[in-house]
């Protein structure tokens, strides 16, 4: 698809779904206007194009993508010189199934662990540490993949759509209790994998801080200048 105008990304720096969308836009070398938002004061320009009010939202000249996986796939189908789509092409079902398990089941328990006070009155709430154990059980599968294959990354030893889609949610889980996570002997390979990814140059670049977007200010342009 030919891009006429510069894409606009509505984003929130710490949101794991926005982090993975920015990662894919980075790896696809897409130049875009970055609009950092406040979740409690969303710009009307964003709601006009996507009523559901979640970030990330990518506005293209002919369509709006308001699900992070749609943005990732759009970006990498547009330009994927580093072959991040490899597992999505070779093992599409397994790849999407794993991402969906992390997005839904793992994230469900992660929220109830990390933000336990918000759920205390919920009938289905099992207690902070039970939810931590249940979230951890999904990471044991990842630990097993990394450990048994002696892999650095989740698919064939190079960074792929699987890593960039999953690591921001695992990072969110880790930050809930850094000490517990880092010293957890059951998550040695997951810790190594997360350290490896968050120490790559791209991570610093996509985590740069921007002031919340205001229409009157000049646009902030994001360009990865990836040498590919
Ligand atoms: N399925 C969506 C989830 C996006 C999402 O839940 N984003 C959160 C921030 S991490 C959000 O915008 N929540 C709206 C709010 O808090 O008002 C995606 O993958 O893009």
CSV table of N, CA, C and O in Angstrom, one decimal, residues 119-165:
chain,number,residue,atom,x,y,z
A,119,UNK,N,-9.7,-5.0,42.2
A,119,UNK,CA,-10.5,-6.2,42.0
A,119,UNK,C,-11.0,-6.9,43.2
A,119,UNK,O,-11.7,-7.9,43.2
A,120,UNK,N,-10.7,-6.3,44.4
A,120,UNK,CA,-11.0,-7.0,45.7
A,120,UNK,C,-12.5,-7.3,45.8
A,120,UNK,O,-12.9,-8.3,46.4
A,121,UNK,N,-13.4,-6.4,45.2
A,121,UNK,CA,-14.8,-6.6,45.4
A,121,UNK,C,-15.4,-7.6,44.3
A,121,UNK,O,-16.6,-7.9,44.3
A,122,UNK,N,-14.5,-8.0,43.4
A,122,UNK,CA,-15.0,-8.8,42.3
A,122,UNK,C,-15.2,-10.2,42.8
A,122,UNK,O,-14.3,-10.8,43.4
A,123,UNK,N,-16.3,-10.9,42.5
A,123,UNK,CA,-16.6,-12.2,42.9
A,123,UNK,C,-15.6,-13.2,42.4
A,123,UNK,O,-15.3,-14.3,43.1
A,124,UNK,N,-15.0,-13.0,41.3
A,124,UNK,CA,-14.0,-13.9,40.7
A,124,UNK,C,-12.6,-13.7,41.2
A,124,UNK,O,-11.7,-14.5,40.8
A,125,UNK,N,-12.4,-12.7,42.0
A,125,UNK,CA,-11.0,-12.4,42.5
A,125,UNK,C,-10.6,-13.5,43.5
A,125,UNK,O,-11.2,-13.8,44.4
A,126,UNK,N,-9.4,-14.1,43.2
A,126,UNK,CA,-8.9,-15.2,44.0
A,126,UNK,C,-7.9,-14.8,45.0
A,126,UNK,O,-7.4,-15.6,45.8
A,127,UNK,N,-7.4,-13.5,45.0
A,127,UNK,CA,-6.3,-13.1,45.9
A,127,UNK,C,-5.1,-12.8,45.0
A,127,UNK,O,-4.8,-13.5,44.1
A,128,UNK,N,-4.4,-11.8,45.5
A,128,UNK,CA,-3.2,-11.3,44.7
A,128,UNK,C,-2.2,-12.4,44.3
A,128,UNK,O,-1.8,-12.5,43.1
A,129,UNK,N,-1.8,-13.2,45.3
A,129,UNK,CA,-0.7,-14.1,45.0
A,129,UNK,C,-1.2,-15.4,44.3
A,129,UNK,O,-0.4,-16.0,43.6
A,130,UNK,N,-2.5,-15.7,44.4
A,130,UNK,CA,-3.0,-16.8,43.6
A,130,UNK,C,-2.9,-16.3,42.1
A,130,UNK,O,-2.5,-17.1,41.2
A,131,UNK,N,-3.3,-15.1,41.9
A,131,UNK,CA,-3.3,-14.6,40.5
A,131,UNK,C,-1.8,-14.5,40.0
A,131,UNK,O,-1.5,-14.7,38.8
A,132,UNK,N,-0.9,-14.2,40.9
A,132,UNK,CA,0.5,-14.1,40.5
A,132,UNK,C,0.9,-15.5,40.1
A,132,UNK,O,1.6,-15.7,39.0
A,133,UNK,N,0.6,-16.6,40.8
A,133,UNK,CA,0.9,-17.9,40.5
A,133,UNK,C,0.3,-18.3,39.2
A,133,UNK,O,1.0,-19.0,38.3
A,134,UNK,N,-0.9,-17.9,39.0
A,134,UNK,CA,-1.6,-18.3,37.7
A,134,UNK,C,-1.0,-17.6,36.5
A,134,UNK,O,-0.8,-18.2,35.4
A,135,UNK,N,-0.6,-16.4,36.7
A,135,UNK,CA,0.1,-15.6,35.6
A,135,UNK,C,1.5,-16.3,35.4
A,135,UNK,O,1.9,-16.5,34.2
A,136,UNK,N,2.1,-16.6,36.4
A,136,UNK,CA,3.5,-17.3,36.3
A,136,UNK,C,3.4,-18.6,35.5
A,136,UNK,O,4.3,-18.9,34.7
A,137,UNK,N,2.3,-19.3,35.6
A,137,UNK,CA,2.2,-20.6,35.0
A,137,UNK,C,2.3,-20.4,33.4
A,137,UNK,O,2.8,-21.3,32.7
A,138,UNK,N,1.8,-19.3,32.9
A,138,UNK,CA,2.0,-19.1,31.5
A,138,UNK,C,3.4,-18.8,31.1
A,138,UNK,O,3.9,-19.1,30.0
A,139,UNK,N,4.1,-18.2,32.0
A,139,UNK,CA,5.5,-17.9,31.7
A,139,UNK,C,6.4,-19.1,31.8
A,139,UNK,O,7.5,-19.2,31.2
A,140,UNK,N,5.9,-20.1,32.5
A,140,UNK,CA,6.7,-21.4,32.6
A,140,UNK,C,6.7,-22.0,31.2
A,140,UNK,O,7.7,-22.7,30.9
A,141,UNK,N,5.7,-21.8,30.4
A,141,UNK,CA,5.7,-22.4,29.1
A,141,UNK,C,6.8,-21.7,28.2
A,141,UNK,O,7.5,-22.3,27.4
A,142,UNK,N,6.9,-20.3,28.4
A,142,UNK,CA,7.9,-19.6,27.7
A,142,UNK,C,9.3,-20.0,28.2
A,142,UNK,O,10.2,-20.1,27.4
A,143,UNK,N,9.4,-20.2,29.5
A,143,UNK,CA,10.7,-20.6,30.0
A,143,UNK,C,11.1,-21.9,29.4
A,143,UNK,O,12.2,-22.1,29.0
A,144,UNK,N,10.1,-22.8,29.3
A,144,UNK,CA,10.4,-24.1,28.7
A,144,UNK,C,10.9,-24.0,27.2
A,144,UNK,O,11.9,-24.6,26.8
A,145,UNK,N,10.2,-23.1,26.5
A,145,UNK,CA,10.6,-22.9,25.1
A,145,UNK,C,12.0,-22.4,25.0
A,145,UNK,O,12.8,-22.9,24.2
A,146,UNK,N,12.3,-21.4,25.8
A,146,UNK,CA,13.6,-20.8,25.7
A,146,UNK,C,14.7,-21.8,26.2
A,146,UNK,O,15.8,-21.9,25.7
A,147,UNK,N,14.3,-22.5,27.3
A,147,UNK,CA,15.3,-23.4,27.9
A,147,UNK,C,15.6,-24.6,27.1
A,147,UNK,O,16.7,-24.9,26.8
A,148,UNK,N,14.5,-25.3,26.6
A,148,UNK,CA,14.8,-26.6,25.9
A,148,UNK,C,15.4,-26.3,24.6
A,148,UNK,O,16.2,-27.1,24.1
A,149,UNK,N,15.0,-25.2,23.9
A,149,UNK,CA,15.6,-25.0,22.6
A,149,UNK,C,17.0,-24.2,22.7
A,149,UNK,O,17.6,-23.9,21.7
A,150,UNK,N,17.3,-23.9,24.0
A,150,UNK,CA,18.5,-23.1,24.2
A,150,UNK,C,18.5,-21.8,23.3
A,150,UNK,O,19.5,-21.4,22.7
A,151,UNK,N,17.3,-21.2,23.2
A,151,UNK,CA,17.1,-20.1,22.3
A,151,UNK,C,17.3,-18.8,23.1
A,151,UNK,O,17.0,-18.7,24.3
A,152,UNK,N,17.8,-17.8,22.4
A,152,UNK,CA,17.8,-16.4,22.9
A,152,UNK,C,16.4,-15.8,22.8
A,152,UNK,O,16.0,-15.0,23.6
A,153,UNK,N,15.8,-16.1,21.7
A,153,UNK,CA,14.5,-15.5,21.4
A,153,UNK,C,13.4,-16.6,21.2
A,153,UNK,O,13.8,-17.8,21.3
A,154,UNK,N,12.2,-16.3,21.0
A,154,UNK,CA,11.1,-17.3,21.1
A,154,UNK,C,11.0,-18.1,19.8
A,154,UNK,O,10.4,-19.2,19.8
A,155,UNK,N,11.6,-17.6,18.7
A,155,UNK,CA,11.6,-18.4,17.4
A,155,UNK,C,12.9,-18.3,16.7
A,155,UNK,O,13.4,-17.2,16.3
A,156,UNK,N,13.5,-19.4,16.5
A,156,UNK,CA,14.7,-19.5,15.7
A,156,UNK,C,15.8,-18.5,16.0
A,156,UNK,O,16.5,-18.0,15.1
A,157,UNK,N,16.0,-18.2,17.2
A,157,UNK,CA,17.1,-17.4,17.7
A,157,UNK,C,17.3,-16.0,17.1
A,157,UNK,O,18.4,-15.5,17.1
A,158,UNK,N,16.3,-15.5,16.5
A,158,UNK,CA,16.4,-14.0,16.1
A,158,UNK,C,15.1,-13.4,16.5
A,158,UNK,O,14.0,-14.0,16.6
A,159,UNK,N,15.2,-12.1,16.8
A,159,UNK,CA,14.0,-11.4,17.3
A,159,UNK,C,12.9,-11.5,16.3
A,159,UNK,O,13.1,-11.4,15.1
A,160,UNK,N,11.6,-11.7,16.7
A,160,UNK,CA,10.5,-11.8,15.8
A,160,UNK,C,9.3,-11.2,16.4
A,160,UNK,O,9.3,-10.7,17.5
A,161,UNK,N,8.2,-11.3,15.6
A,161,UNK,CA,6.9,-10.8,16.0
A,161,UNK,C,6.5,-11.4,17.4
A,161,UNK,O,5.8,-10.7,18.2
A,162,UNK,N,6.9,-12.6,17.7
A,162,UNK,CA,6.6,-13.2,19.0
A,162,UNK,C,7.2,-12.5,20.1
A,162,UNK,O,6.5,-12.1,21.1
A,163,UNK,N,8.5,-12.2,20.0
A,163,UNK,CA,9.2,-11.5,21.1
A,163,UNK,C,8.6,-10.1,21.3
A,163,UNK,O,8.3,-9.6,22.4
A,164,UNK,N,8.4,-9.3,20.2
A,164,UNK,CA,8.0,-7.9,20.4
A,164,UNK,C,6.6,-7.8,20.8
A,164,UNK,O,6.2,-6.9,21.5
A,165,UNK,N,5.7,-8.9,20.5
A,165,UNK,CA,4.3,-8.8,21.0
A,165,UNK,C,4.2,-9.2,22.4
A,165,UNK,O,3.3,-8.7,23.1
